[in-house]
XYZ file of C-alpha atoms in Angstrom:
187
model
C 61.570 104.238 158.914
C 59.210 107.144 160.125
C 56.464 105.961 157.753
C 56.930 102.309 158.733
C 56.089 103.319 162.380
C 53.175 105.644 161.078
C 51.713 102.653 159.132
C 51.815 99.918 162.261
C 50.205 102.581 164.731
C 47.297 103.447 162.216
C 46.603 99.489 162.108
C 46.084 99.636 165.863
C 42.469 99.827 167.641
C 42.567 103.274 169.618
C 42.484 101.801 172.662
C 45.540 100.740 172.249
C 47.874 103.195 170.498
C 50.281 104.683 173.242
C 49.092 108.720 173.435
C 50.000 111.412 175.800
C 46.789 112.782 177.210
C 48.187 116.542 177.077
C 44.275 117.734 177.175
C 43.240 115.671 179.968
C 46.112 116.421 182.117
C 45.676 119.866 181.347
C 41.697 119.858 182.651
C 43.039 117.961 185.939
C 45.704 120.969 186.648
C 42.812 123.525 185.896
C 40.396 121.794 188.086
C 42.883 121.084 191.150
C 44.503 124.652 191.018
C 41.519 126.099 189.992
C 38.159 125.032 190.612
C 39.035 123.138 194.104
C 38.206 124.886 196.847
C 41.095 125.609 199.093
C 41.815 128.064 201.560
C 43.449 131.413 200.600
C 47.322 130.410 201.353
C 47.361 127.289 199.036
C 45.815 128.651 196.294
C 47.821 132.004 196.439
C 51.469 129.533 197.316
C 49.983 127.809 194.258
C 50.025 130.015 191.584
C 53.338 131.353 193.112
C 54.985 128.317 192.332
C 53.457 127.980 188.981
C 54.483 131.489 187.998
C 58.284 131.057 189.307
C 58.062 127.787 186.985
C 56.776 129.492 183.921
C 59.670 132.633 184.822
C 62.522 130.051 185.183
C 61.524 128.347 181.805
C 60.962 131.361 180.541
C 64.610 132.684 181.434
C 66.106 129.465 180.755
C 64.793 129.895 176.960
C 66.059 133.368 177.068
C 69.527 132.498 178.254
C 69.784 129.968 175.375
C 68.576 131.726 172.746
C 70.773 134.467 173.030
C 74.272 134.610 172.234
C 77.290 135.076 174.797
C 78.850 138.352 173.661
C 82.833 137.727 174.510
C 85.597 139.473 175.544
C 86.158 142.053 173.554
C 90.282 142.317 173.067
C 92.850 143.402 170.662
C 95.271 141.475 169.316
C 99.063 142.867 168.746
C 101.849 140.299 167.458
C 105.344 140.604 165.675
C 106.335 137.820 163.755
C 109.548 137.056 162.117
C 110.032 137.240 158.764
C 109.230 133.869 158.205
C 106.102 134.002 159.817
C 106.599 132.576 162.968
C 107.002 133.872 166.528
C 110.652 133.671 165.994
C 114.050 134.687 164.932
C 112.852 138.549 164.819
C 115.931 140.335 163.218
C 117.759 142.133 166.301
C 121.295 142.614 164.313
C 120.525 145.411 161.972
C 122.984 147.866 160.023
C 122.703 151.332 159.022
C 120.887 151.815 156.097
C 120.112 148.444 155.556
C 116.134 147.136 156.386
C 114.820 144.045 158.093
C 111.649 143.078 157.547
C 109.104 142.121 160.436
C 105.161 140.833 160.386
C 102.982 143.150 162.522
C 99.576 141.579 162.850
C 96.553 143.544 164.484
C 93.211 141.294 165.253
C 89.944 143.602 166.348
C 87.585 141.623 168.778
C 85.873 144.667 170.036
C 82.214 143.899 168.742
C 82.750 146.698 166.902
C 84.807 148.551 163.822
C 88.037 150.401 165.593
C 90.044 152.693 163.697
C 94.062 152.062 164.931
C 96.839 154.191 164.607
C 100.269 152.556 164.620
C 103.871 154.279 165.474
C 107.267 152.465 165.975
C 109.933 153.894 167.545
C 113.541 153.888 167.942
C 114.888 154.752 171.300
C 111.932 157.272 171.671
C 111.896 158.824 167.599
C 109.534 157.403 165.220
C 109.920 155.369 162.211
C 108.632 156.178 158.952
C 105.848 153.989 158.084
C 103.438 153.888 155.119
C 100.224 155.312 155.172
C 98.312 152.290 154.924
C 100.430 150.763 158.504
C 100.034 153.748 159.888
C 96.299 153.948 160.002
C 94.324 150.669 160.045
C 90.432 150.185 160.357
C 88.932 147.180 161.548
C 85.574 145.712 161.515
C 84.775 142.797 164.035
C 86.802 139.728 163.688
C 88.846 141.261 160.903
C 92.423 140.442 160.938
C 95.526 142.841 159.254
C 98.557 141.356 158.720
C 101.556 143.374 156.803
C 105.459 142.904 156.029
C 107.323 146.032 156.995
C 110.918 146.907 156.661
C 112.725 148.995 159.202
C 115.807 150.547 158.648
C 117.160 152.472 161.492
C 119.059 155.372 161.001
C 121.356 155.536 164.147
C 124.191 153.315 165.304
C 123.299 151.895 169.166
C 123.507 148.903 171.243
C 120.295 147.058 173.432
C 117.851 149.936 171.496
C 114.216 149.434 172.423
C 112.304 149.295 168.833
C 108.685 149.991 169.994
C 105.667 148.718 168.194
C 102.427 151.145 169.497
C 98.954 150.703 169.025
C 96.514 153.365 169.870
C 93.038 153.097 169.490
C 90.684 155.804 168.330
C 89.500 156.868 171.710
C 93.020 158.154 173.122
C 95.796 158.933 170.959
C 98.023 159.969 173.615
C 98.020 156.281 175.470
C 99.005 153.165 173.450
C 96.274 150.970 173.625
C 98.787 147.939 172.473
C 102.757 147.815 172.890
C 105.281 145.375 171.638
C 109.233 145.925 172.149
C 112.331 144.528 170.566
C 115.696 145.282 171.884
C 118.416 145.524 168.465
C 121.874 146.411 167.804
C 122.550 148.512 165.182
C 126.104 148.786 163.379
C 127.633 151.122 161.321
C 129.350 148.772 159.155
C 128.152 144.814 158.857
C 130.116 142.287 160.948
């Protein structure tokens, strides 16, 4: 299509061909702004206007070209054994393990080293080392199926999932919890 247009245009006489006269426009602007005798204030205002337009265009190009950095956050979530955000195991028997899936997503725009702790009524449960310390690059997500085995009986016990980041190991960066019942024998 472009080739056909080029051939047709090349057959037109030069005076009939469409052309944007950039050189002529630039020379006329130059003559109007710089060579025409004007009062000092008009000339200064014209120069300021041209500089303002150039600055605006430059700023617009910068904003369009530079990628915007989004919000910095960490995802921390619990999924049930079927990979959905429901059917969490809430009734346990001492010594019997049940599975949950823990997920961490790093959207901090840098690599972050996380530490995870799971507590049942403020007592830490044992975790495998690859679930205790987690290092994630930006936009990386980690999911792991963990088998939780309570060792004490109780009703309405708070099962806490605590995530600490590398900057503050004393205060959880993110926390989640489930309320569970633990029986000595299966009912």
